[in-house]
Every structure is written in structure tokens, then in C-alpha cells.
Tab-separated table of C-alpha atoms in Angstrom:
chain	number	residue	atom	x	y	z
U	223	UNK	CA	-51.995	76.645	26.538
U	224	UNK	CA	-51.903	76.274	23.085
U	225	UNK	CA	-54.630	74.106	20.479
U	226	UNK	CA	-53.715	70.657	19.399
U	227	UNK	CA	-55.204	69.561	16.540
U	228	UNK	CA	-57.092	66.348	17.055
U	229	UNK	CA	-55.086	64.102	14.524
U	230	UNK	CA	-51.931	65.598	16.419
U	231	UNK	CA	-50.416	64.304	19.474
U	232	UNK	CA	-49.184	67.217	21.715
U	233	UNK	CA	-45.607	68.149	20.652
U	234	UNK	CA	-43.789	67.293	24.015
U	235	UNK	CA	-45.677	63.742	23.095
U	236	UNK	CA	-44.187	63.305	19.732
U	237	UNK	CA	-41.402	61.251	18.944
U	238	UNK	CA	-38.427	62.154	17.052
U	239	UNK	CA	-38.599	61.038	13.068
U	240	UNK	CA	-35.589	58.085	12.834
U	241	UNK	CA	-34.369	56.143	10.088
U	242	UNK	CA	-35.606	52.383	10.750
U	243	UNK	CA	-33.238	50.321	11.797
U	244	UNK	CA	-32.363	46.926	10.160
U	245	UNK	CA	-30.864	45.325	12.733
U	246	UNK	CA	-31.614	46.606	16.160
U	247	UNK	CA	-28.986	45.796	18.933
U	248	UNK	CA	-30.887	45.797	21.468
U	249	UNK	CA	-34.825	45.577	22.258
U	250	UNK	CA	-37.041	48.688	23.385
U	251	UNK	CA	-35.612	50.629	20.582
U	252	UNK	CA	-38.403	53.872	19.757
U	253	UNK	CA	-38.912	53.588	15.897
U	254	UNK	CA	-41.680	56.016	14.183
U	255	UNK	CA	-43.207	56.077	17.223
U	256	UNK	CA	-43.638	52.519	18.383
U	257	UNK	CA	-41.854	50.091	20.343
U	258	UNK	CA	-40.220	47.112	18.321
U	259	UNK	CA	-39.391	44.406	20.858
U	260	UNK	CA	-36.788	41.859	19.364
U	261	UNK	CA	-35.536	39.010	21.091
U	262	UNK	CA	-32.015	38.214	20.134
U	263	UNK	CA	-32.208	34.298	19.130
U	264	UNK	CA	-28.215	34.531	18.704
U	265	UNK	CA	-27.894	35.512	22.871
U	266	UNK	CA	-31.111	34.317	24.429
U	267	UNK	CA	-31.449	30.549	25.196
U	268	UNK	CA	-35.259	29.243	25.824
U	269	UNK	CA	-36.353	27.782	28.990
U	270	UNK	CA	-38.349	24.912	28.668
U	271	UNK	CA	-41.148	25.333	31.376
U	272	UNK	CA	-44.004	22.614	30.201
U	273	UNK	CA	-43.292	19.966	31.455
U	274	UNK	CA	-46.812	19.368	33.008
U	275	UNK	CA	-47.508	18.800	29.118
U	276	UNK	CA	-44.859	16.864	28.286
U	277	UNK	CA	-41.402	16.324	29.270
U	278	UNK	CA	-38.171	15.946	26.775
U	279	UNK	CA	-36.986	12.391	26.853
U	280	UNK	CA	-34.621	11.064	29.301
U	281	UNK	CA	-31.109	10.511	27.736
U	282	UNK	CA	-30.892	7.469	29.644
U	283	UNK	CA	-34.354	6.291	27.755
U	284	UNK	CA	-33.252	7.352	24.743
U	285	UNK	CA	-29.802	4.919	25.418
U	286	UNK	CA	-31.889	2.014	26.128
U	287	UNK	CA	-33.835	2.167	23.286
U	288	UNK	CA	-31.459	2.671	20.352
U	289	UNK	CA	-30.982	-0.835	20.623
U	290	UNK	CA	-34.321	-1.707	19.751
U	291	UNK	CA	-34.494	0.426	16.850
U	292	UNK	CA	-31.321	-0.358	14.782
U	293	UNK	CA	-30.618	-4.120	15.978
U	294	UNK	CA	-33.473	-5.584	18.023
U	295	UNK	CA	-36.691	-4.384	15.956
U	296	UNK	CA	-38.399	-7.609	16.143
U	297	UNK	CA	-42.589	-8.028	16.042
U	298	UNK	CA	-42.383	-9.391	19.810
U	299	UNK	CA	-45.413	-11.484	18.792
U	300	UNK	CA	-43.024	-13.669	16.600
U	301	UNK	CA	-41.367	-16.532	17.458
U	302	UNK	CA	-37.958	-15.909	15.705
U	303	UNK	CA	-34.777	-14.721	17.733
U	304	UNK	CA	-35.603	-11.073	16.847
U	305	UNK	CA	-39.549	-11.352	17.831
U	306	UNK	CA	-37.542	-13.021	21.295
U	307	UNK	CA	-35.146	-10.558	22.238
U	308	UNK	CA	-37.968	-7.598	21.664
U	309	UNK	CA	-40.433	-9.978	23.311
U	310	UNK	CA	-37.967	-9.785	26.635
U	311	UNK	CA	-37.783	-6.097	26.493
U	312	UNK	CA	-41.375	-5.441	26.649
U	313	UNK	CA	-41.861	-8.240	29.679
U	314	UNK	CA	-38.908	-6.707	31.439
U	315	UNK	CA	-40.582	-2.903	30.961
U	316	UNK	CA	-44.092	-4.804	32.382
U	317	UNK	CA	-42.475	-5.962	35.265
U	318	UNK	CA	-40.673	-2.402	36.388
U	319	UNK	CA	-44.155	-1.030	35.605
U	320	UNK	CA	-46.203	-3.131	38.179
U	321	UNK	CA	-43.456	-3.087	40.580
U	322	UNK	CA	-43.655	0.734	40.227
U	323	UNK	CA	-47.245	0.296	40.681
U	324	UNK	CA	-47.558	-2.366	43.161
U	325	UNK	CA	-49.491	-4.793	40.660
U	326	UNK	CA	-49.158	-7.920	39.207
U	327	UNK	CA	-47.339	-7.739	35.547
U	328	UNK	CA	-49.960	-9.296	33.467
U	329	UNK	CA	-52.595	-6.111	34.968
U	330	UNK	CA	-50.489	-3.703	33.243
U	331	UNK	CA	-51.952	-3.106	29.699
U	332	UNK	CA	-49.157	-0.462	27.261
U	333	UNK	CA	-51.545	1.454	25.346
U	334	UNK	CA	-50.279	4.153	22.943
U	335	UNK	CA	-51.249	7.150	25.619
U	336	UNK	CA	-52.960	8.415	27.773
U	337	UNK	CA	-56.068	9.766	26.184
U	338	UNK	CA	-56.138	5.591	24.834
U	339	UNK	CA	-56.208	4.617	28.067
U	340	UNK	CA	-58.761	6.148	29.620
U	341	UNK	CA	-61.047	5.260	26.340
U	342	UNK	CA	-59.955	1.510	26.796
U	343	UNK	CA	-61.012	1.456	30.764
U	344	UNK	CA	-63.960	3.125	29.945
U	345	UNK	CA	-65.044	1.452	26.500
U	346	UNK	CA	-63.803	-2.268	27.686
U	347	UNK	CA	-66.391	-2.551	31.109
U	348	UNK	CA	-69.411	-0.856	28.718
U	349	UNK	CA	-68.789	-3.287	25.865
U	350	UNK	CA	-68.750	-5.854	28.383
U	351	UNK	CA	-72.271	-4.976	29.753
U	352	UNK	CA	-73.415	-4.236	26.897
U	353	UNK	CA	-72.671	-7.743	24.982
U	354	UNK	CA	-74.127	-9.375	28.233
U	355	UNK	CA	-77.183	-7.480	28.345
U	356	UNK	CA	-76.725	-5.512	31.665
U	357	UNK	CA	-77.414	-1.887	32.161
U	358	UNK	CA	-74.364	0.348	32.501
U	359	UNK	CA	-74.028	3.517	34.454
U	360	UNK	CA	-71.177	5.635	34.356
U	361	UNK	CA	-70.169	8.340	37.015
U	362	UNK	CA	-67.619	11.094	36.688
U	363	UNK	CA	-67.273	14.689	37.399
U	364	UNK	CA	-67.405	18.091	35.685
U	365	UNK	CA	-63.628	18.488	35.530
U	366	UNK	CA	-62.366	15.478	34.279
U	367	UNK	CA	-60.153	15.313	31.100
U	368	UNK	CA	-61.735	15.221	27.653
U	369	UNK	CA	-60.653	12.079	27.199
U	370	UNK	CA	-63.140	10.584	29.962
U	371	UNK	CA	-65.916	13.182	29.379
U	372	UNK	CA	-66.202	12.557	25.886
U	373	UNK	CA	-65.785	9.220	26.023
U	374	UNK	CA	-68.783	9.237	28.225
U	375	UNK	CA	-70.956	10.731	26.246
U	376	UNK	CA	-70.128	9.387	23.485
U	377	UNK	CA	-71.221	5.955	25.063
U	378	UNK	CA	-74.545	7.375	26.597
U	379	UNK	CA	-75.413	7.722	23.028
U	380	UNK	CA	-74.132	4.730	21.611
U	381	UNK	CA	-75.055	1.698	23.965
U	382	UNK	CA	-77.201	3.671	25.835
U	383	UNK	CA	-75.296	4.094	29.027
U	384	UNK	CA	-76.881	6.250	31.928
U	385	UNK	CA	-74.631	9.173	32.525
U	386	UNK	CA	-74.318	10.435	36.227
U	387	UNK	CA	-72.386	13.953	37.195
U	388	UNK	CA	-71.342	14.481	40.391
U	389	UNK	CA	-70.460	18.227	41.473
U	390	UNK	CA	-67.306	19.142	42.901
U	391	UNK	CA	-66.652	22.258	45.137
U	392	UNK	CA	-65.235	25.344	44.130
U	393	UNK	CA	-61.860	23.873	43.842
U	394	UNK	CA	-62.622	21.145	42.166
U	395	UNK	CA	-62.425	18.149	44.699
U	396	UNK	CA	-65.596	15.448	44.904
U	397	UNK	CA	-66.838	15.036	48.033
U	398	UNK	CA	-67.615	11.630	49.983
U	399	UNK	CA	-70.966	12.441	50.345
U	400	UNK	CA	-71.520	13.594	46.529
U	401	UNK	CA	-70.510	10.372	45.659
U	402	UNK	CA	-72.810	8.514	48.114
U	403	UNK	CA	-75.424	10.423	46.504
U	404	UNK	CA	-74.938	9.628	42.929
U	405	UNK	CA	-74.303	5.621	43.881
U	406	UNK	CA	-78.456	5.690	44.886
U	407	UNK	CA	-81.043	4.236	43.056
U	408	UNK	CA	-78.627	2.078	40.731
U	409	UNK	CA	-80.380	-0.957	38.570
U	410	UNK	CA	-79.904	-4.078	40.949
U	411	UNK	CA	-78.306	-5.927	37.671
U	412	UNK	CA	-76.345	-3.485	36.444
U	413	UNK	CA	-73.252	-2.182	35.845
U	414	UNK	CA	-71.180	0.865	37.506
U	415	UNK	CA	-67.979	2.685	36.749
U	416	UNK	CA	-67.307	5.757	38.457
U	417	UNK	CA	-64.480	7.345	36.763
U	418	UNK	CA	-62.658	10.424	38.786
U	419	UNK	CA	-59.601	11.951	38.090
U	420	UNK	CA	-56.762	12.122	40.315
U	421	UNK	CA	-54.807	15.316	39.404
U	422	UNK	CA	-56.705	17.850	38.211
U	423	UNK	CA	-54.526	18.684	34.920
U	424	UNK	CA	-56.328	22.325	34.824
U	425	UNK	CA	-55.754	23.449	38.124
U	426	UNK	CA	-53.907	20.779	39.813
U	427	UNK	CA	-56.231	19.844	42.448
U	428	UNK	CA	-55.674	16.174	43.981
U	429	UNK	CA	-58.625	13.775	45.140
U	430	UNK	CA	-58.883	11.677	47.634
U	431	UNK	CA	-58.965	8.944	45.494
U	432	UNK	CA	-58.565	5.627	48.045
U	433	UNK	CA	-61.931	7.339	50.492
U	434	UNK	CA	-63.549	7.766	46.799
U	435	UNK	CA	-62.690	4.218	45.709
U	436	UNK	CA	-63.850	3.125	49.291
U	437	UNK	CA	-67.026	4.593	48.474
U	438	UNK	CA	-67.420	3.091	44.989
U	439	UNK	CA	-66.836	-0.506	45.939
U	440	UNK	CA	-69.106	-0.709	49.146
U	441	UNK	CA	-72.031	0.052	46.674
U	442	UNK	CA	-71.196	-2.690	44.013
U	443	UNK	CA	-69.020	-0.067	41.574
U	444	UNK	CA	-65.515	-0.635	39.533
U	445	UNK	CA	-63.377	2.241	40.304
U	446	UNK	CA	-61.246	3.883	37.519
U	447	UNK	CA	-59.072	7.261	37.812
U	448	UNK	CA	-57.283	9.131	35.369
U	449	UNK	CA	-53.844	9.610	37.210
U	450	UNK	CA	-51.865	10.888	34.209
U	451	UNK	CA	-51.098	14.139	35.685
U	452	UNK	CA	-49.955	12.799	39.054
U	453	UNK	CA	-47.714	10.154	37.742
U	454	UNK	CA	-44.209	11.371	38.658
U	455	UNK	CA	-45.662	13.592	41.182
U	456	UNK	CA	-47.439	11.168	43.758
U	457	UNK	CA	-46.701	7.435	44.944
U	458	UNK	CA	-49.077	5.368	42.671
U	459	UNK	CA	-50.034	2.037	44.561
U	460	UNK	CA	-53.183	0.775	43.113
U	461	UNK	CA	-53.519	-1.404	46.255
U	462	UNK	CA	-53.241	1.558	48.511
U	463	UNK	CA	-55.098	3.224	46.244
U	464	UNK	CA	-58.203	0.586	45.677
U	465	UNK	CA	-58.648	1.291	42.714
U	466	UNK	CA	-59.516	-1.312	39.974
U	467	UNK	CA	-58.060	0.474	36.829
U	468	UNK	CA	-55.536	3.399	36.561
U	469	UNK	CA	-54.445	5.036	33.636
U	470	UNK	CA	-50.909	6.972	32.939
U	471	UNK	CA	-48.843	8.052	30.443
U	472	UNK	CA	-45.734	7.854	30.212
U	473	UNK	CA	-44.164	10.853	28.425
U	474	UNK	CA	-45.552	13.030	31.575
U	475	UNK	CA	-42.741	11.807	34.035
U	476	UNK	CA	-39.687	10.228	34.254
């Protein structure tokens, strides 16, 4: 066999010299030795495969609420026949909400999503205990969504609120018994939220949120869980579910 030099790729290697193309027709074309990969925006459509992020609004949505941004744009707070009309749309959406739900209307709180949700379930019961002088203990997992384990933390630092992990197994549920264990030893006066998500929005695992809830309330505790990833996926019935506070969002189903 011959030498190579070892700048120089083996001739039966080497690729023909071309003149660069301008507008390839088609993709895997060899140019100057490397591949150019071009997708052809004029023939390929996109698939839209996200939706566990978001999902693209429903026509049917979109139809019944042009109305209430070209004719019926009225601060439903006032008392005018605009503020009226907008007033009535909001009430009607409250009711399908809690009937979707199983809840009473006025329990349903719109917030603007989800991540202001969770902040508002969290944020409202340690205000509470903290303006009344009780200590406030909050319990929630490893996996939950920033929006819960940041919020935590953030209030461990700020009104002082005892911070309690509990594990979850190697797929990412919370045992019963986990939960027993981190409801021990709580101040007799105090305060306790235990905050657990219901969909896992990493890697879709699904607690057994009404057992958990169980759990929470036979020691004293409020239950909240972060459900925005298993709206549209699961029945939601918070009375099924026990649970005292449930956030969604609404742009994650229809």
C-alpha cells in the first residue's frame, strides 16, 4: 500500500471538487466535502408536536371571544352596560369552570397562569399565618415545578417558613409513608401546606393525589397540588380529589 500524507485523506476517501450550488434541489447533496442538509420550507409543512407546552387556541375560543374584544370590552368591575355584559361573561366562564371541576363558582379564582397560581395558593395561606402570628411549614417534593419550589424558598427566607422535602422514588411518585413521615413533629399551633404535584411535567409521572390528600388532612394540613399538566388529561374533581386548592392553566388543554 501506498503513504498518505497525514493532512491527506486517502484518495478512494476524497470527494470530487464541485461547483457550490446555490440552490440545492434536494437535501444530502456532497459539496466540498460536506453534507449540506436543507429543508425545503416551500414543500415541507411543520408538525406541531408541543402541545404538553402549550396548545394553539381553539377556533371555537377564539369565536367566542372576538366579541369581547371589538364590542363587549367593558372593566367587568363597572357598573355601566359594557362593565355588565363583560361582567356576565366572566360569571358564565366561573360557572363552566367549577362545574368542570366539581366546585362551587365563587372557589374558582382566574389568575393570569399557571406559574400565578401556584404562587397565590402558596403565598395567600403563609401571609395568612404569618399576619396572625402562627408558624408555617410547608411540604413539597424534589420534582415539583419551579413555580412551587421557588416559591418555597423564597418564603423560608422571607417569613421564615420551615421548609420540609419529602423524597420520591426513582420515578418520581411520593409515597404514603414519606408523607406520614414528614407530617411528625409539627408545631401544635401552626400552620401546614403540603404542596405535591399531580403530573409530573418532566417525566409525566401521576400521584396519587386523593391517598396523599388523605394523608395531609388526618394530621391537621391544607392540601394544594399543581395539576397544570394533567388538566385535559385526567378527570379533575377536587371533591374526589380532597384537595383544598388546585391550580391549572388553561392554555395547556382544551
Amino acid at each position: 500500500m501506498g503513504e498518505f500524507s497525514r493532512f491527506s485523506p486517502p484518495r478512494m476517501f476524497r470527494t470530487p471538487r464541485q461547483a457550490p450550488l446555490t440552490n440545492p434541489p434536494i437535501y444530502g447533496t456532497i459539496i466540498s466535502r460536506k453534507i449540506i442538509i436543507e429543508i425545503r420550507r416551500d414543500t415541507m409543512k411543520p408538525i406541531y408536536l408541543d402541545h404538553s407546552a402549550t396548545t394553539p387556541l381553539d377556533p371555537r375560543v377564539l369565536d367566542a371571544m372576538m366579541p369581547y374584544f371589538s364590542e363587549h370590552y367593558g372593566n367587568s368591575l363597572a357598573v355601566h352596560s359594557f362593565g355588565r355584559k363583560a361582567e356576565n361573561a366572566v360569571e358564565n366562564a366561573r360557572d363552566s369552570v367549577a362545574y368542570l371541576l366539581n366546585c362551587r363558582p365563587h372557589e374558582v379564582i382566574f389568575t393570569g397562569g399557571g406559574t400565578e397560581s401556584d404562587n397565590l395558593a402558596l403565598r395567600g395561606v403563609a401571609q395568612y399565618a404569618y399576619v396572625s402570628g402562627l408558624p408555617f411549614t410547608i411540604i413539597t417534593s424534589p420534582v415539583e415545578h419551579e413555580a412551587i419550589s421557588a416559591t418555597a424558598r423564597q418564603l423560608r427566607e422571607t417569613l421564615d417558613a420551615a421548609l420540609r422535602i419529602v423524597p420520591v422514588d426513582r420515578y418520581g411518585f411520593v409515597s404514603a409513608d414519606d408523607l406520614r413521615g414528614a407530617l411528625q413533629n409539627l408545631p401544635a399551633d401552626g400552620i401546614t401546606l403540603v404542596s405535591l404535584i399531580h403530573t409530573n411535567n418532566e417525566v409525566g409521572t401521576v400521584n396519587p393525589i386523593a391517598e396523599l390528600a388523605a394523608i395531609a388532612h388526618e394530621h391537621g394540613a391544607l392540601f394544594h397540588t399543581d395539576a397544570v399538566q394533567g388538566a385535559g388529561q385526567f378527570v379533575l374533581d377536587v371533591e374526589a380529589l380532597e384537595v383544598d386548592m388546585l391550580s391549572l392553566s388553561a392554555h395547556k388543554f382544551y
